[in-house]
Short mmCIF file of C-alpha atoms and ligand atoms in Angstrom, two decimals:
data_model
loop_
_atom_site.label_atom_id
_atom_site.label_comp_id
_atom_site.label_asym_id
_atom_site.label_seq_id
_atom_site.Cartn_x
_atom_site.Cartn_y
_atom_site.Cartn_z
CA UNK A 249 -7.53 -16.76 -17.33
CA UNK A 250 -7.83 -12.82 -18.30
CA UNK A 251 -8.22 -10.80 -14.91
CA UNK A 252 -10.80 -8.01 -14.82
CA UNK A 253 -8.18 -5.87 -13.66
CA UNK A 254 -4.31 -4.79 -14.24
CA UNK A 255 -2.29 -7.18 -11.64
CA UNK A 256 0.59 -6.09 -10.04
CA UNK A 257 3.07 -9.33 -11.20
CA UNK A 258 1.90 -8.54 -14.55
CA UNK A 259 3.15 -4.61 -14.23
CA UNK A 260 6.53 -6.12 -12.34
CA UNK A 261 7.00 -8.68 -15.23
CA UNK A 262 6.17 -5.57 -17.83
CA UNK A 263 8.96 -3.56 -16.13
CA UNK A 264 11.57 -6.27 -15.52
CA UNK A 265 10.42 -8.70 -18.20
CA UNK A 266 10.85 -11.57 -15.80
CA UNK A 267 8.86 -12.60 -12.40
CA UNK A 268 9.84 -10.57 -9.57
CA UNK A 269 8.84 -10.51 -5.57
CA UNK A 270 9.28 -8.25 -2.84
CA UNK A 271 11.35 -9.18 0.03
CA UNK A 272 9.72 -7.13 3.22
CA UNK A 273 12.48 -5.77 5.74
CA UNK A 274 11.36 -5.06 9.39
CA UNK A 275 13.88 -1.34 10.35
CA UNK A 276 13.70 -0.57 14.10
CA UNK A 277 11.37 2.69 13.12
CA UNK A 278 8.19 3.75 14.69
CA UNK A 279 5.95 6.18 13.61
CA UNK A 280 5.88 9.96 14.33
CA UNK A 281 1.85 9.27 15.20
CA UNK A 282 2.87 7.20 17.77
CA UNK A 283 6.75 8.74 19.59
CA UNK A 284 4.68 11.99 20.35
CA UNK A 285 6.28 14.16 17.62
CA UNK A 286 2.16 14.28 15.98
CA UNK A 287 1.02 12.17 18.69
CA UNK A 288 1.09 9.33 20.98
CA UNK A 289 -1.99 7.30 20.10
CA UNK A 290 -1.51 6.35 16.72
CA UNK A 291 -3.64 5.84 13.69
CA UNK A 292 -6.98 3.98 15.61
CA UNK A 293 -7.08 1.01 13.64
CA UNK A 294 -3.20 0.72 14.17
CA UNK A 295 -2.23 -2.34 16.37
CA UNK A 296 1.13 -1.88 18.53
CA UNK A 297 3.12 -4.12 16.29
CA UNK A 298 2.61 -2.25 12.85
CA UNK A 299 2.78 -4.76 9.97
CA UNK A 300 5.20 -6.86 11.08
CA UNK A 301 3.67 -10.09 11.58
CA UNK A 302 5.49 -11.83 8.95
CA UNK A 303 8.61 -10.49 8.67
CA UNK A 304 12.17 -11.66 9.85
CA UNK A 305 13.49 -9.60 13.09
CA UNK A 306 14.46 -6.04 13.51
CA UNK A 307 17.36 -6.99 15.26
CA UNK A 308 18.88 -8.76 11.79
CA UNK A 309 20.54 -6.78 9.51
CA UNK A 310 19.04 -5.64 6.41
CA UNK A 311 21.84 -7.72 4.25
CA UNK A 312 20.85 -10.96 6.31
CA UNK A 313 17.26 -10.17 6.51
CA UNK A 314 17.55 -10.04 2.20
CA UNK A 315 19.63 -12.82 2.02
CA UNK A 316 17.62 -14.89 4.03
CA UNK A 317 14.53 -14.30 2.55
CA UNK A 318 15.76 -14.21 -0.99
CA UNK A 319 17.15 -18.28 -0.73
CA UNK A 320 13.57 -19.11 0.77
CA UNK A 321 11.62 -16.92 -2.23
CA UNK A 322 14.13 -17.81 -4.79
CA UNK A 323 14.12 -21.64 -4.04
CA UNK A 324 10.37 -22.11 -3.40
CA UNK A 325 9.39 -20.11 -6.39
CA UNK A 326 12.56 -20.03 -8.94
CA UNK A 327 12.68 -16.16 -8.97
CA UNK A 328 15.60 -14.58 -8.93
CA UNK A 329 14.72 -10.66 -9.49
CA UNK A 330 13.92 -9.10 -6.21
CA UNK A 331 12.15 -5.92 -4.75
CA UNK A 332 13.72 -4.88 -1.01
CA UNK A 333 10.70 -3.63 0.58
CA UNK A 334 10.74 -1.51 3.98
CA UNK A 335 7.24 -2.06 4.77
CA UNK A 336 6.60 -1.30 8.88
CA UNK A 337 6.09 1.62 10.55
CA UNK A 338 6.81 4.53 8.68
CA UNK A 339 10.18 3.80 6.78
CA UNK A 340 11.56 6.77 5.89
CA UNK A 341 10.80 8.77 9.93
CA UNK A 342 14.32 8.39 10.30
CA UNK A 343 17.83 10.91 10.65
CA UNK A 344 18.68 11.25 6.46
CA UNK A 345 22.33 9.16 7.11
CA UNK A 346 20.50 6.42 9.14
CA UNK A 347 18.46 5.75 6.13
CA UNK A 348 20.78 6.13 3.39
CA UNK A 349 22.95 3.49 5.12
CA UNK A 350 19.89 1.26 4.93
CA UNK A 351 18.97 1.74 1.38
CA UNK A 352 23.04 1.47 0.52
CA UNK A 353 23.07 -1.64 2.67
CA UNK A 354 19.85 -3.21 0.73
CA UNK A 355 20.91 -1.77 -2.75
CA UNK A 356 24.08 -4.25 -2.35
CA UNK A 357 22.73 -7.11 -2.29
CA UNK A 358 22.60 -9.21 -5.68
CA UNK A 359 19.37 -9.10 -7.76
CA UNK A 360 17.48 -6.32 -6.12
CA UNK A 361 15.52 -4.25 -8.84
CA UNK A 362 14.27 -1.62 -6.47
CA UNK A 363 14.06 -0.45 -2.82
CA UNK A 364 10.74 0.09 -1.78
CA UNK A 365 9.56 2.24 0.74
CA UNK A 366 6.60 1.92 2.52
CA UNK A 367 5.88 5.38 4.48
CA UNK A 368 3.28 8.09 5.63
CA UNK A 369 2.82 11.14 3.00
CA UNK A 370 3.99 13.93 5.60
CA UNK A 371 7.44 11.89 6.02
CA UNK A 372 8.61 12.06 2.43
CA UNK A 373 10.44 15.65 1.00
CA UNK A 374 12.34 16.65 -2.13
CA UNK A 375 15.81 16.73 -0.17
CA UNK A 376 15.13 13.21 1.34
CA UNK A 377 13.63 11.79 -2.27
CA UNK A 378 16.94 12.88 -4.54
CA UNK A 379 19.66 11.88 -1.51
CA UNK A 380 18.30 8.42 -1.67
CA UNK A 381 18.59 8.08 -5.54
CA UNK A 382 22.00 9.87 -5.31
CA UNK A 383 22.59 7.22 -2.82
CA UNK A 384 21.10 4.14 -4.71
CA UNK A 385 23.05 5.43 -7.87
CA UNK A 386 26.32 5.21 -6.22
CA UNK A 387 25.48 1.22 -5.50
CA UNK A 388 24.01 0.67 -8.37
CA UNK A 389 22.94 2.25 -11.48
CA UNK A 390 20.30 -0.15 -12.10
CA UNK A 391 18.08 -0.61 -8.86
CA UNK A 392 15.26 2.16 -8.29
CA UNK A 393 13.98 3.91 -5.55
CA UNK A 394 9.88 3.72 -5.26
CA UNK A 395 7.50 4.70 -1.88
CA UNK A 396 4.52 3.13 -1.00
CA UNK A 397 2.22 5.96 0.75
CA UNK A 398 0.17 4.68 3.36
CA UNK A 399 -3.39 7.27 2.19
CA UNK A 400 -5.96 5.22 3.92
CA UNK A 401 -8.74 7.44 2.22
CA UNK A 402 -9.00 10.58 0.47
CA UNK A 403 -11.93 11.88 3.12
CA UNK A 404 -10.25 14.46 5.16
CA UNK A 405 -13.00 14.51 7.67
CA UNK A 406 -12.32 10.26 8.06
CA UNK A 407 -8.72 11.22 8.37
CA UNK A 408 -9.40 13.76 11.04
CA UNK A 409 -11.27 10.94 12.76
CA UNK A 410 -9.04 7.81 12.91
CA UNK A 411 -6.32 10.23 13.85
CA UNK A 412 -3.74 10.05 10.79
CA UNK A 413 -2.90 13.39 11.67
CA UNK A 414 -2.04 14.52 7.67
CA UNK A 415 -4.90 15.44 5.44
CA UNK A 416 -5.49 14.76 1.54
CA UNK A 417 -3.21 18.12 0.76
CA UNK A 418 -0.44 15.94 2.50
CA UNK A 419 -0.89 13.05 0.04
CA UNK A 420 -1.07 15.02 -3.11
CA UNK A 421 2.07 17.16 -1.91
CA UNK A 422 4.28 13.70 -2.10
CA UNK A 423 2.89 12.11 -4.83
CA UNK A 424 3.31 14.85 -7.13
CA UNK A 425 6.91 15.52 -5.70
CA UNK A 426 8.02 12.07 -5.84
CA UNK A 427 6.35 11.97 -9.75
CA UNK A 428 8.68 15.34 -10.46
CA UNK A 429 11.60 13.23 -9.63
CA UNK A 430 10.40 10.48 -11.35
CA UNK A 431 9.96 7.32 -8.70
CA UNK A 432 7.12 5.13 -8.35
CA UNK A 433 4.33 5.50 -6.11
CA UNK A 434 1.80 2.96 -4.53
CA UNK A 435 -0.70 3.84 -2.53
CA UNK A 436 -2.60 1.89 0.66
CA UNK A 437 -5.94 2.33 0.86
CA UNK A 438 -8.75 0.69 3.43
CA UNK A 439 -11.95 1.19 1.47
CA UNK A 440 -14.10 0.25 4.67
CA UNK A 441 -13.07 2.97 7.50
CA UNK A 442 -16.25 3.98 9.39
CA UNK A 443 -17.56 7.32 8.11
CA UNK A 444 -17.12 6.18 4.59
CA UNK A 445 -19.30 5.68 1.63
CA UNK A 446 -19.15 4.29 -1.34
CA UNK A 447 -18.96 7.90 -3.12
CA UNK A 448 -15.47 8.72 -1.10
CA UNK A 449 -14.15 5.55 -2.64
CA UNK A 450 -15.11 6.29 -5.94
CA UNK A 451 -13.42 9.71 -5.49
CA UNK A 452 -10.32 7.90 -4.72
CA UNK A 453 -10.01 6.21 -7.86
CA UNK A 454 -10.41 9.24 -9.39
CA UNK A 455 -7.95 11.22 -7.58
CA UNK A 456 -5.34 8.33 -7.73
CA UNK A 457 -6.03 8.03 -11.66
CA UNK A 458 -5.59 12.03 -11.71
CA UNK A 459 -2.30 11.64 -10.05
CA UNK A 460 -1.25 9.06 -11.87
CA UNK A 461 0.16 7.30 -9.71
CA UNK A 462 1.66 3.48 -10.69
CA UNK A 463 0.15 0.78 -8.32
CA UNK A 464 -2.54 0.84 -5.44
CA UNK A 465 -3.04 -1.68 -2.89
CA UNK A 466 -6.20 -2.23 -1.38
CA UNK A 467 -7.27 -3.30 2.34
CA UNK A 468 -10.78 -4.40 4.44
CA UNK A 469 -10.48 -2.65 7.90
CA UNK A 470 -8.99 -5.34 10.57
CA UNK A 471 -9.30 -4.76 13.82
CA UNK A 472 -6.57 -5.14 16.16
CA UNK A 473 -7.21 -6.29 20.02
CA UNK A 474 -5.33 -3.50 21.54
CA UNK A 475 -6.12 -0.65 19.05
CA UNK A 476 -8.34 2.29 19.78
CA UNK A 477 -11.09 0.68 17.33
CA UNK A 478 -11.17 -2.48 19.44
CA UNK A 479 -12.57 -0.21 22.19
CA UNK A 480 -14.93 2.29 19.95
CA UNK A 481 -16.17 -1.12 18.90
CA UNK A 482 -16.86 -3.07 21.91
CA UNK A 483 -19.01 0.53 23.06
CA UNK A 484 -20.82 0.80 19.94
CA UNK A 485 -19.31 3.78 18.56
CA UNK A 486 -18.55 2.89 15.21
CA UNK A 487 -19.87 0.31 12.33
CA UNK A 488 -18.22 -2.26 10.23
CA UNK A 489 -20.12 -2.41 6.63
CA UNK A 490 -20.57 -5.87 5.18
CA UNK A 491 -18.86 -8.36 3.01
CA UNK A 492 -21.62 -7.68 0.28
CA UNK A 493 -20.75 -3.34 0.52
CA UNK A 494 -16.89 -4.25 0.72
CA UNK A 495 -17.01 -5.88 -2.66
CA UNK A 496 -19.17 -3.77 -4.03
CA UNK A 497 -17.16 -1.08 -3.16
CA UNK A 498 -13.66 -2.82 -4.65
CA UNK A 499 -15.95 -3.22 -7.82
CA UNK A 500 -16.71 0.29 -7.92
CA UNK A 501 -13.21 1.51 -7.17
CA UNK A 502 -11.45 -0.31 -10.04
CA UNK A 503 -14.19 0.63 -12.81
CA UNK A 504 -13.51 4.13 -12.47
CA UNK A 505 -9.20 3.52 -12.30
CA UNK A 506 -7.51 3.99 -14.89
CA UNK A 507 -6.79 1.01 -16.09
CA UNK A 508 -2.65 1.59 -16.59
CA UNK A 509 -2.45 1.45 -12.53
CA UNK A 510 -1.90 -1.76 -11.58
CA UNK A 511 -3.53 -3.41 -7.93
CA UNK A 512 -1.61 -5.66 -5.79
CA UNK A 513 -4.30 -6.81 -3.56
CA UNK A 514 -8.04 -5.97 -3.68
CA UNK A 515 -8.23 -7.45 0.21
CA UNK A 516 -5.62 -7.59 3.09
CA UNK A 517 -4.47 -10.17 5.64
CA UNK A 518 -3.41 -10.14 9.11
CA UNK A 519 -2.84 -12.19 12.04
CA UNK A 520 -5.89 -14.42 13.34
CA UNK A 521 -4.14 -14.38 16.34
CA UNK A 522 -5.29 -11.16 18.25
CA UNK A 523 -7.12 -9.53 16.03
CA UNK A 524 -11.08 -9.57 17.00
CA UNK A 525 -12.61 -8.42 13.65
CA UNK A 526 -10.32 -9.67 10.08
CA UNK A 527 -12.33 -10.26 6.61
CA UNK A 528 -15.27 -11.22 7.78
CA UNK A 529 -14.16 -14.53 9.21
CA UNK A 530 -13.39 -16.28 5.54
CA UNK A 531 -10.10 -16.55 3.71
CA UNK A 532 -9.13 -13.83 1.99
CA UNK A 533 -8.50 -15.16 -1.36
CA UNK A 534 -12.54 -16.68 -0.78
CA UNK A 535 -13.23 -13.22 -0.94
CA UNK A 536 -11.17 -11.98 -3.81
CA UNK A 537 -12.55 -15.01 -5.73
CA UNK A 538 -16.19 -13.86 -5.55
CA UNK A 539 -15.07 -10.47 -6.95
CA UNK A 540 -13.89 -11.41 -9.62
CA UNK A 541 -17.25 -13.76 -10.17
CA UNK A 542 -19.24 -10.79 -9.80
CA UNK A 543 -17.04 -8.39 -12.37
CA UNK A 544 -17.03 -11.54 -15.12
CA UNK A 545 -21.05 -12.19 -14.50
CA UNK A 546 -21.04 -8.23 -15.27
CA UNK A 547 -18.64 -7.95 -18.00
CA UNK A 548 -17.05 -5.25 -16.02
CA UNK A 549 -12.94 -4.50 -15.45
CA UNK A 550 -11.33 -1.79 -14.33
CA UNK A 551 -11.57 1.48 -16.48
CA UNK A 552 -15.07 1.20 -16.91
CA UNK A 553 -15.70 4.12 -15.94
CA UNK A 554 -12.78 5.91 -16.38
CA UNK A 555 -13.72 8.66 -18.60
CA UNK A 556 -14.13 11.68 -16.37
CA UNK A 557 -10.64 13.39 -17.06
CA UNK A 558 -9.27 15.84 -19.69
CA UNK A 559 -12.06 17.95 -20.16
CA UNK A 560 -15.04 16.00 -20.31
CA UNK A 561 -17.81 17.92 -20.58
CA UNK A 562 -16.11 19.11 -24.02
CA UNK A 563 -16.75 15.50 -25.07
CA UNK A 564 -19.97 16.76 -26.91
CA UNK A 565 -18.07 18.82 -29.48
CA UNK A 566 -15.65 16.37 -30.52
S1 SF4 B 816 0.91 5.88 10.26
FE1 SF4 B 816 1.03 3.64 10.18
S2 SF4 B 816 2.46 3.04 11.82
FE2 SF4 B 816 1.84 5.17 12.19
S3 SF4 B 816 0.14 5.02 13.62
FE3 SF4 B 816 -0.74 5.12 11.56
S4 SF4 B 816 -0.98 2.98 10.89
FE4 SF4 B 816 0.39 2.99 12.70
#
């Protein structure tokens, strides 16, 4: 059945013509908004374990980590094209020959496409960005580089207030360097942080579809038990919109993105076990279902409304 929007297995079979899945790899990293180098307390809906809930130990190697997840993945599912993907913490916070032994290490092992890393937009440079493909060529002329940038939300003044410590200048700084070197970008996004409205989301879209950027993957806030939103919450001090404004608000986001960016999720999971506040208590793909509903019932898909770039109020003369 024809989505209402571009999936992300259909953009990995367009690149690799064949099924492909990423492989997560847990680094021992942290975060430099949580050693002290931009602060101590972390982003506030960040819970002390990052996104590591289902992943294989830190303490593995990254070969063994791959290997082992690529005979589960490859046997359960018959794939056999692979994505390594460095997805907790902030991936690339690490000294430059630390990392390129990682990305060497992963780049070796059979049937990986790509390395993917998943990262904050003030830890990604130029120098850093053409070592690693100088490194990845050496292993292998064939498997790319690509970041994941961890944007959250293009509101500055939300930024300023769950503590991410980079602003929206940050973001566009990478993106557009990483695009000059040519390696994909995808881009985290939570479209229900308190402080934001529907309008900041739609601006998001925009700015995403501006930058062209190549995949976007979309969360619902979850609240961790030890995080500094567990606390603001149990006082009061900030809001959780509802299920109806969350999907309302993926709706609105993917009718105005371009429709050549493809979405891997349009809701996230987590752990049940201690988190206090996770999608609205139903099953995420529940919720994802009744999106779609709505967007068929309105014979809407993304791109809808994506006709607000290259000079559009000259539309009238054309
Ligand atoms: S950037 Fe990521 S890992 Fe670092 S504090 Fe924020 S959410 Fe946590």
């Amino acid at each position: 059945m024809k989505q209402p929007y571009y999936k992300y297995s259909q953009f990995l079979k367009n690149k690799y013509g064949e099924k492909t899945y990423k492989l997560p790899v847990n680094l021992p990293v942290t975060c430099p908004n949580r050693d002290g180098n931009l602060g101590y307390k972390g982003c506030y809906f960040c819970g002390e374990e990052g996104a590591d809930f289902e992943m294989l130990s830190e303490q593995m190697s990254v070969k063994n980590q791959l290997l082992e997840n690529k005979a589960y993945i490859g046997e359960r599912y018959g794939i056999d094209n692979f994505i390594a993907y460095f997805q907790n913490y902030t991936n690339t916070y690490l000294e430059l020959n630390q990392l390129k032994e990682y990305t060497k290490e992963a780049a070796a092992v059979d049937d990986i496409a790509a390395v993917y890393f998943s990262t904050r937009p003030d830890t990604v440079n130029k120098y850093y960005l053409e070592e690693l493909q100088k490194t990845l060529a050496v292993v292998s002329s064939k498997t790319e580089l690509a970041v994941e940038l961890g944007l959250q939300t293009v509101n500055y003044k939300t930024l300023a207030a769950v503590n991410r410590q980079h602003g929206l200048a940050e973001f566009i700084d990478a993106v557009l360097t990483a695009k000059q070197l040519d390696i994909e970008v995808g881009v985290h996004l939570i479209l229900n942080l308190p402080g934001d409205e529907r309008a900041d989301i739609i601006e998001a879209a925009r700015i995403l579809s501006a930058l062209k950027v190549d995949h976007v993957k979309l969360h619902a806030l979850y609240i961790r038990e030890n995080s500094v939103y567990a606390a603001q919450l149990a006082r009061g001090e900030i809001e959780l919109c509802s299920l109806a404004e969350y999907q309302e608000r993926v709706i609105s986001f993917l009718e105005n993105l371009d429709p050549g960016i493809a979405v891997q999720r349009l809701i996230g999971r987590a752990p049940e076990e201690g988190t206090i506040f996770l999608n609205w208590d139903l099953p995420w793909w529940e919720i994802h279902e009744d999106i779609i509903k709505k967007m068929k019932e309105r014979k809407t898909e993304q791109g809808a409304k994506f006709n607000y770039l290259q000079g559009k109020a000259l539309a009238k003369f054309n």
